[in-house]
């Protein structure tokens, strides 16, 4: 419980830092890794939202694969949620369901989304990814919640993810070992096929093995 409280406090600290930055792009904070030796070439809005270039990649994925249903875990301040929703709006259809467990952070994300003009494309929930229920088939699953539960949440929703759909797991660098190891483990178990994109914080791009043509 103590560790969980510490994590929540860190989220609040980063939330306040992001508010002070007022949307300005900052140099990426992550340390160099063997796969990404120059993180300074990337940019970020804050240390908990995906790198700015990853946000651009997400939006492009949405306009490329045309998903009807996107599920995101770990909304934080809703920045990645909005980039995904921009892609959905460009497509003219689809919905993103995103969850944020912390009620204080959720309230800030809700405000940001309400002011964005993209609310019609977004369903924001204040609940745990391990408890929320999703109806329908998921075309893109973006796992960006508390790192220790990433494996559990991917496994939980795997049966609902379209075999030709995409699974993304953020924070999968060789330094942030827990998510990387979880992806390798699920691959070794024959659940997913994965590639590791060499971004500063690391991004797994995967598909289900079962049912894939």
PDB file of C-alpha atoms in Angstrom:
ATOM      1  CA  UNK A   1       0.000   0.000   0.000  1.00  0.00           C
ATOM      2  CA  UNK A   2       2.891   2.347   0.795  1.00  0.00           C
ATOM      3  CA  UNK A   3       4.367   1.920  -2.665  1.00  0.00           C
ATOM      4  CA  UNK A   4       0.984   2.584  -4.250  1.00  0.00           C
ATOM      5  CA  UNK A   5       0.611   5.840  -2.279  1.00  0.00           C
ATOM      6  CA  UNK A   6       4.083   6.899  -3.386  1.00  0.00           C
ATOM      7  CA  UNK A   7       3.140   6.251  -7.007  1.00  0.00           C
ATOM      8  CA  UNK A   8      -0.016   8.337  -6.681  1.00  0.00           C
ATOM      9  CA  UNK A   9       1.936  11.227  -5.174  1.00  0.00           C
ATOM     10  CA  UNK A  10       4.396  11.094  -8.072  1.00  0.00           C
ATOM     11  CA  UNK A  11       1.507  11.292 -10.540  1.00  0.00           C
ATOM     12  CA  UNK A  12       0.228  14.397  -8.767  1.00  0.00           C
ATOM     13  CA  UNK A  13       3.703  15.950  -8.837  1.00  0.00           C
ATOM     14  CA  UNK A  14       4.061  15.369 -12.579  1.00  0.00           C
ATOM     15  CA  UNK A  15       0.518  16.670 -13.099  1.00  0.00           C
ATOM     16  CA  UNK A  16       1.457  19.965 -11.451  1.00  0.00           C
ATOM     17  CA  UNK A  17       4.680  20.164 -13.476  1.00  0.00           C
ATOM     18  CA  UNK A  18       2.689  19.610 -16.675  1.00  0.00           C
ATOM     19  CA  UNK A  19       0.279  22.387 -15.720  1.00  0.00           C
ATOM     20  CA  UNK A  20       3.189  24.783 -15.187  1.00  0.00           C
ATOM     21  CA  UNK A  21       4.677  23.811 -18.568  1.00  0.00           C
ATOM     22  CA  UNK A  22       1.326  24.790 -20.166  1.00  0.00           C
ATOM     23  CA  UNK A  23       1.675  22.468 -23.129  1.00  0.00           C
ATOM     24  CA  UNK A  24       5.264  23.398 -23.998  1.00  0.00           C
ATOM     25  CA  UNK A  25       7.427  20.681 -25.533  1.00  0.00           C
ATOM     26  CA  UNK A  26      10.417  19.731 -23.393  1.00  0.00           C
ATOM     27  CA  UNK A  27      13.509  17.593 -24.020  1.00  0.00           C
ATOM     28  CA  UNK A  28      12.859  13.907 -23.312  1.00  0.00           C
ATOM     29  CA  UNK A  29      13.905  13.011 -19.750  1.00  0.00           C
ATOM     30  CA  UNK A  30      14.768   9.309 -20.109  1.00  0.00           C
ATOM     31  CA  UNK A  31      18.357   8.158 -19.733  1.00  0.00           C
ATOM     32  CA  UNK A  32      20.232   6.687 -22.731  1.00  0.00           C
ATOM     33  CA  UNK A  33      19.777   2.955 -23.328  1.00  0.00           C
ATOM     34  CA  UNK A  34      21.622   0.554 -25.658  1.00  0.00           C
ATOM     35  CA  UNK A  35      18.674   0.612 -28.063  1.00  0.00           C
ATOM     36  CA  UNK A  36      18.171   4.387 -27.813  1.00  0.00           C
ATOM     37  CA  UNK A  37      21.485   6.104 -27.048  1.00  0.00           C
ATOM     38  CA  UNK A  38      20.276   9.632 -27.905  1.00  0.00           C
ATOM     39  CA  UNK A  39      16.997  10.279 -26.052  1.00  0.00           C
ATOM     40  CA  UNK A  40      17.674  14.016 -26.363  1.00  0.00           C
ATOM     41  CA  UNK A  41      16.542  13.747 -30.002  1.00  0.00           C
ATOM     42  CA  UNK A  42      12.990  13.143 -28.749  1.00  0.00           C
ATOM     43  CA  UNK A  43      10.578  15.535 -27.035  1.00  0.00           C
ATOM     44  CA  UNK A  44       7.921  15.230 -24.338  1.00  0.00           C
ATOM     45  CA  UNK A  45       5.086  17.149 -22.714  1.00  0.00           C
ATOM     46  CA  UNK A  46       5.780  15.525 -19.342  1.00  0.00           C
ATOM     47  CA  UNK A  47       7.487  12.434 -17.954  1.00  0.00           C
ATOM     48  CA  UNK A  48       4.291  10.353 -17.718  1.00  0.00           C
ATOM     49  CA  UNK A  49       2.720  11.114 -21.103  1.00  0.00           C
ATOM     50  CA  UNK A  50       4.179   9.234 -24.075  1.00  0.00           C
ATOM     51  CA  UNK A  51       6.943  10.979 -26.001  1.00  0.00           C
ATOM     52  CA  UNK A  52       5.666  13.564 -28.499  1.00  0.00           C
ATOM     53  CA  UNK A  53       6.877  11.446 -31.418  1.00  0.00           C
ATOM     54  CA  UNK A  54       5.029   8.415 -30.013  1.00  0.00           C
ATOM     55  CA  UNK A  55       1.870  10.523 -29.828  1.00  0.00           C
ATOM     56  CA  UNK A  56       2.287  11.375 -33.505  1.00  0.00           C
ATOM     57  CA  UNK A  57       2.812   7.682 -34.236  1.00  0.00           C
ATOM     58  CA  UNK A  58      -0.389   6.802 -32.378  1.00  0.00           C
ATOM     59  CA  UNK A  59      -2.438   9.276 -34.376  1.00  0.00           C
ATOM     60  CA  UNK A  60      -0.951   7.979 -37.623  1.00  0.00           C
ATOM     61  CA  UNK A  61      -1.730   4.392 -36.612  1.00  0.00           C
ATOM     62  CA  UNK A  62      -5.355   5.386 -36.084  1.00  0.00           C
ATOM     63  CA  UNK A  63      -5.676   6.921 -39.537  1.00  0.00           C
ATOM     64  CA  UNK A  64      -3.810   3.942 -41.038  1.00  0.00           C
ATOM     65  CA  UNK A  65      -5.723   0.976 -39.580  1.00  0.00           C
ATOM     66  CA  UNK A  66      -9.123   2.741 -39.129  1.00  0.00           C
ATOM     67  CA  UNK A  67     -10.159   1.175 -35.781  1.00  0.00           C
ATOM     68  CA  UNK A  68     -13.752   1.167 -34.608  1.00  0.00           C
ATOM     69  CA  UNK A  69     -12.771   0.607 -30.965  1.00  0.00           C
ATOM     70  CA  UNK A  70      -9.596   1.726 -29.207  1.00  0.00           C
ATOM     71  CA  UNK A  71      -8.966   0.934 -25.544  1.00  0.00           C
ATOM     72  CA  UNK A  72      -6.335   2.841 -23.571  1.00  0.00           C
ATOM     73  CA  UNK A  73      -5.243   2.156 -20.008  1.00  0.00           C
ATOM     74  CA  UNK A  74      -3.662   4.907 -17.930  1.00  0.00           C
ATOM     75  CA  UNK A  75      -5.143   8.100 -19.367  1.00  0.00           C
ATOM     76  CA  UNK A  76      -3.093  10.330 -17.039  1.00  0.00           C
ATOM     77  CA  UNK A  77      -3.942  13.890 -18.219  1.00  0.00           C
ATOM     78  CA  UNK A  78      -5.612  12.678 -21.406  1.00  0.00           C
ATOM     79  CA  UNK A  79      -2.946  13.896 -23.844  1.00  0.00           C
ATOM     80  CA  UNK A  80      -2.512  10.575 -25.649  1.00  0.00           C
ATOM     81  CA  UNK A  81      -6.284  10.086 -25.495  1.00  0.00           C
ATOM     82  CA  UNK A  82      -6.733  13.332 -27.423  1.00  0.00           C
ATOM     83  CA  UNK A  83      -4.128  12.458 -30.059  1.00  0.00           C
ATOM     84  CA  UNK A  84      -5.889   9.150 -30.665  1.00  0.00           C
ATOM     85  CA  UNK A  85      -9.261  10.933 -30.789  1.00  0.00           C
ATOM     86  CA  UNK A  86      -7.865  13.327 -33.411  1.00  0.00           C
ATOM     87  CA  UNK A  87      -7.169  10.303 -35.601  1.00  0.00           C
ATOM     88  CA  UNK A  88     -10.664   8.964 -35.032  1.00  0.00           C
ATOM     89  CA  UNK A  89     -12.157  12.327 -35.973  1.00  0.00           C
ATOM     90  CA  UNK A  90     -10.070  12.386 -39.147  1.00  0.00           C
ATOM     91  CA  UNK A  91     -11.417   8.910 -39.979  1.00  0.00           C
ATOM     92  CA  UNK A  92     -14.979  10.031 -39.273  1.00  0.00           C
ATOM     93  CA  UNK A  93     -15.852   7.083 -37.022  1.00  0.00           C
ATOM     94  CA  UNK A  94     -14.714   5.092 -34.003  1.00  0.00           C
ATOM     95  CA  UNK A  95     -14.405   5.508 -30.235  1.00  0.00           C
ATOM     96  CA  UNK A  96     -11.674   5.410 -27.616  1.00  0.00           C
ATOM     97  CA  UNK A  97     -12.419   4.100 -24.139  1.00  0.00           C
ATOM     98  CA  UNK A  98      -9.734   5.243 -21.718  1.00  0.00           C
ATOM     99  CA  UNK A  99      -9.416   4.629 -17.981  1.00  0.00           C
ATOM    100  CA  UNK A 100      -7.575   6.493 -15.225  1.00  0.00           C
ATOM    101  CA  UNK A 101      -7.620   5.073 -11.708  1.00  0.00           C
ATOM    102  CA  UNK A 102      -6.539   8.130  -9.710  1.00  0.00           C
ATOM    103  CA  UNK A 103      -9.586  10.395  -9.119  1.00  0.00           C
ATOM    104  CA  UNK A 104      -7.575  13.622  -8.922  1.00  0.00           C
ATOM    105  CA  UNK A 105      -5.766  12.959 -12.196  1.00  0.00           C
ATOM    106  CA  UNK A 106      -9.027  11.723 -13.749  1.00  0.00           C
ATOM    107  CA  UNK A 107     -10.715  15.034 -12.908  1.00  0.00           C
ATOM    108  CA  UNK A 108      -7.944  16.990 -14.670  1.00  0.00           C
ATOM    109  CA  UNK A 109      -8.118  14.712 -17.702  1.00  0.00           C
ATOM    110  CA  UNK A 110     -11.898  15.125 -17.826  1.00  0.00           C
ATOM    111  CA  UNK A 111     -11.508  18.927 -17.846  1.00  0.00           C
ATOM    112  CA  UNK A 112      -8.945  18.788 -20.652  1.00  0.00           C
ATOM    113  CA  UNK A 113     -11.101  16.482 -22.761  1.00  0.00           C
ATOM    114  CA  UNK A 114     -14.241  18.574 -22.173  1.00  0.00           C
ATOM    115  CA  UNK A 115     -12.416  21.659 -23.479  1.00  0.00           C
ATOM    116  CA  UNK A 116     -10.905  19.876 -26.488  1.00  0.00           C
ATOM    117  CA  UNK A 117     -13.856  19.587 -28.844  1.00  0.00           C
ATOM    118  CA  UNK A 118     -13.146  15.848 -29.107  1.00  0.00           C
ATOM    119  CA  UNK A 119     -15.496  14.561 -26.404  1.00  0.00           C
ATOM    120  CA  UNK A 120     -17.756  12.826 -28.928  1.00  0.00           C
ATOM    121  CA  UNK A 121     -14.955  10.379 -29.718  1.00  0.00           C
ATOM    122  CA  UNK A 122     -13.927   9.634 -26.123  1.00  0.00           C
ATOM    123  CA  UNK A 123     -15.349   7.662 -23.211  1.00  0.00           C
ATOM    124  CA  UNK A 124     -13.229   8.426 -20.130  1.00  0.00           C
ATOM    125  CA  UNK A 125     -13.612   6.185 -17.094  1.00  0.00           C
ATOM    126  CA  UNK A 126     -12.400   6.515 -13.512  1.00  0.00           C
ATOM    127  CA  UNK A 127     -11.634   2.867 -12.834  1.00  0.00           C
ATOM    128  CA  UNK A 128      -8.954   0.193 -12.863  1.00  0.00           C
ATOM    129  CA  UNK A 129      -8.032  -1.526 -16.115  1.00  0.00           C
ATOM    130  CA  UNK A 130      -8.294  -4.826 -14.235  1.00  0.00           C
ATOM    131  CA  UNK A 131     -11.930  -4.157 -13.383  1.00  0.00           C
ATOM    132  CA  UNK A 132     -13.411  -2.239 -16.311  1.00  0.00           C
ATOM    133  CA  UNK A 133     -15.632  -4.121 -18.720  1.00  0.00           C
ATOM    134  CA  UNK A 134     -15.502  -3.495 -22.452  1.00  0.00           C
ATOM    135  CA  UNK A 135     -18.211  -4.567 -24.893  1.00  0.00           C
ATOM    136  CA  UNK A 136     -17.212  -5.540 -28.408  1.00  0.00           C
ATOM    137  CA  UNK A 137     -14.024  -6.316 -30.277  1.00  0.00           C
ATOM    138  CA  UNK A 138     -10.957  -4.170 -29.634  1.00  0.00           C
ATOM    139  CA  UNK A 139      -9.039  -3.026 -32.714  1.00  0.00           C
ATOM    140  CA  UNK A 140      -6.205  -1.248 -30.899  1.00  0.00           C
ATOM    141  CA  UNK A 141      -5.167  -1.714 -27.273  1.00  0.00           C
ATOM    142  CA  UNK A 142      -2.752   0.837 -25.786  1.00  0.00           C
ATOM    143  CA  UNK A 143      -1.335  -0.269 -22.430  1.00  0.00           C
ATOM    144  CA  UNK A 144       0.092   2.732 -20.573  1.00  0.00           C
ATOM    145  CA  UNK A 145      -1.041   2.255 -16.966  1.00  0.00           C
ATOM    146  CA  UNK A 146       0.850   1.339 -13.794  1.00  0.00           C
ATOM    147  CA  UNK A 147       3.771  -0.760 -15.026  1.00  0.00           C
ATOM    148  CA  UNK A 148       3.419  -3.762 -12.667  1.00  0.00           C
ATOM    149  CA  UNK A 149      -0.077  -4.561 -13.994  1.00  0.00           C
ATOM    150  CA  UNK A 150       0.616  -4.307 -17.728  1.00  0.00           C
ATOM    151  CA  UNK A 151       0.946  -8.050 -18.272  1.00  0.00           C
ATOM    152  CA  UNK A 152      -2.256  -8.750 -16.344  1.00  0.00           C
ATOM    153  CA  UNK A 153      -4.271  -6.175 -18.261  1.00  0.00           C
ATOM    154  CA  UNK A 154      -3.051  -7.306 -21.684  1.00  0.00           C
ATOM    155  CA  UNK A 155      -3.877 -10.907 -20.802  1.00  0.00           C
ATOM    156  CA  UNK A 156      -7.275  -9.829 -19.488  1.00  0.00           C
ATOM    157  CA  UNK A 157      -8.288  -8.145 -22.739  1.00  0.00           C
ATOM    158  CA  UNK A 158      -6.403 -10.403 -25.160  1.00  0.00           C
ATOM    159  CA  UNK A 159      -9.460 -12.540 -26.007  1.00  0.00           C
ATOM    160  CA  UNK A 160     -11.328  -9.381 -27.054  1.00  0.00           C
ATOM    161  CA  UNK A 161      -8.548  -7.995 -29.245  1.00  0.00           C
ATOM    162  CA  UNK A 162      -9.020  -8.598 -32.951  1.00  0.00           C
ATOM    163  CA  UNK A 163      -6.336 -11.006 -34.292  1.00  0.00           C
ATOM    164  CA  UNK A 164      -5.432  -8.415 -36.935  1.00  0.00           C
ATOM    165  CA  UNK A 165      -5.591  -5.608 -34.372  1.00  0.00           C
ATOM    166  CA  UNK A 166      -2.659  -4.022 -32.574  1.00  0.00           C
ATOM    167  CA  UNK A 167      -1.395  -4.142 -29.007  1.00  0.00           C
ATOM    168  CA  UNK A 168       0.921  -1.363 -27.844  1.00  0.00           C
ATOM    169  CA  UNK A 169       2.777  -1.379 -24.532  1.00  0.00           C
ATOM    170  CA  UNK A 170       4.547   1.824 -23.549  1.00  0.00           C
ATOM    171  CA  UNK A 171       7.551   2.076 -21.154  1.00  0.00           C
ATOM    172  CA  UNK A 172       9.238  -1.048 -22.549  1.00  0.00           C
ATOM    173  CA  UNK A 173      12.826   0.199 -22.619  1.00  0.00           C
ATOM    174  CA  UNK A 174      15.689  -1.999 -21.431  1.00  0.00           C
ATOM    175  CA  UNK A 175      15.966   0.311 -18.412  1.00  0.00           C
ATOM    176  CA  UNK A 176      12.262   0.036 -17.506  1.00  0.00           C
ATOM    177  CA  UNK A 177      12.571  -3.740 -17.412  1.00  0.00           C
ATOM    178  CA  UNK A 178       9.192  -4.771 -16.037  1.00  0.00           C
ATOM    179  CA  UNK A 179       7.130  -4.009 -19.164  1.00  0.00           C
ATOM    180  CA  UNK A 180       9.835  -5.291 -21.525  1.00  0.00           C
ATOM    181  CA  UNK A 181      10.099  -8.531 -19.554  1.00  0.00           C
ATOM    182  CA  UNK A 182       6.307  -8.899 -19.540  1.00  0.00           C
ATOM    183  CA  UNK A 183       6.207  -8.601 -23.328  1.00  0.00           C
ATOM    184  CA  UNK A 184       9.015 -11.158 -23.755  1.00  0.00           C
ATOM    185  CA  UNK A 185       7.198 -13.492 -21.352  1.00  0.00           C
ATOM    186  CA  UNK A 186       3.900 -13.280 -23.227  1.00  0.00           C
ATOM    187  CA  UNK A 187       5.777 -13.861 -26.482  1.00  0.00           C
ATOM    188  CA  UNK A 188       7.515 -16.945 -25.038  1.00  0.00           C
ATOM    189  CA  UNK A 189       4.103 -18.223 -23.901  1.00  0.00           C
ATOM    190  CA  UNK A 190       2.870 -18.000 -27.489  1.00  0.00           C
ATOM    191  CA  UNK A 191       0.301 -15.309 -26.726  1.00  0.00           C
ATOM    192  CA  UNK A 192       1.683 -12.443 -28.820  1.00  0.00           C
ATOM    193  CA  UNK A 193       4.219 -11.671 -31.511  1.00  0.00           C
ATOM    194  CA  UNK A 194       6.074  -8.496 -30.627  1.00  0.00           C
ATOM    195  CA  UNK A 195       8.588  -6.012 -31.930  1.00  0.00           C
ATOM    196  CA  UNK A 196      10.320  -3.426 -29.769  1.00  0.00           C
ATOM    197  CA  UNK A 197      10.541   0.094 -31.147  1.00  0.00           C
ATOM    198  CA  UNK A 198      13.714   1.881 -29.950  1.00  0.00           C
ATOM    199  CA  UNK A 199      12.135   5.021 -28.513  1.00  0.00           C
ATOM    200  CA  UNK A 200      13.565   6.541 -25.309  1.00  0.00           C
ATOM    201  CA  UNK A 201      11.016   4.857 -23.031  1.00  0.00           C
ATOM    202  CA  UNK A 202      10.428   1.912 -25.353  1.00  0.00           C
ATOM    203  CA  UNK A 203       7.292   0.881 -27.235  1.00  0.00           C
ATOM    204  CA  UNK A 204       6.108  -2.658 -27.914  1.00  0.00           C
ATOM    205  CA  UNK A 205       4.027  -3.204 -31.038  1.00  0.00           C
ATOM    206  CA  UNK A 206       2.360  -6.618 -30.997  1.00  0.00           C
ATOM    207  CA  UNK A 207      -0.444  -8.821 -32.289  1.00  0.00           C
ATOM    208  CA  UNK A 208      -2.215 -11.865 -30.927  1.00  0.00           C
ATOM    209  CA  UNK A 209      -0.906 -15.140 -32.245  1.00  0.00           C
ATOM    210  CA  UNK A 210      -4.162 -17.022 -31.782  1.00  0.00           C
ATOM    211  CA  UNK A 211      -6.540 -16.560 -34.678  1.00  0.00           C
ATOM    212  CA  UNK A 212      -4.151 -14.580 -36.822  1.00  0.00           C
ATOM    213  CA  UNK A 213      -4.491 -15.466 -40.496  1.00  0.00           C
TER     214      UNK A 213
END
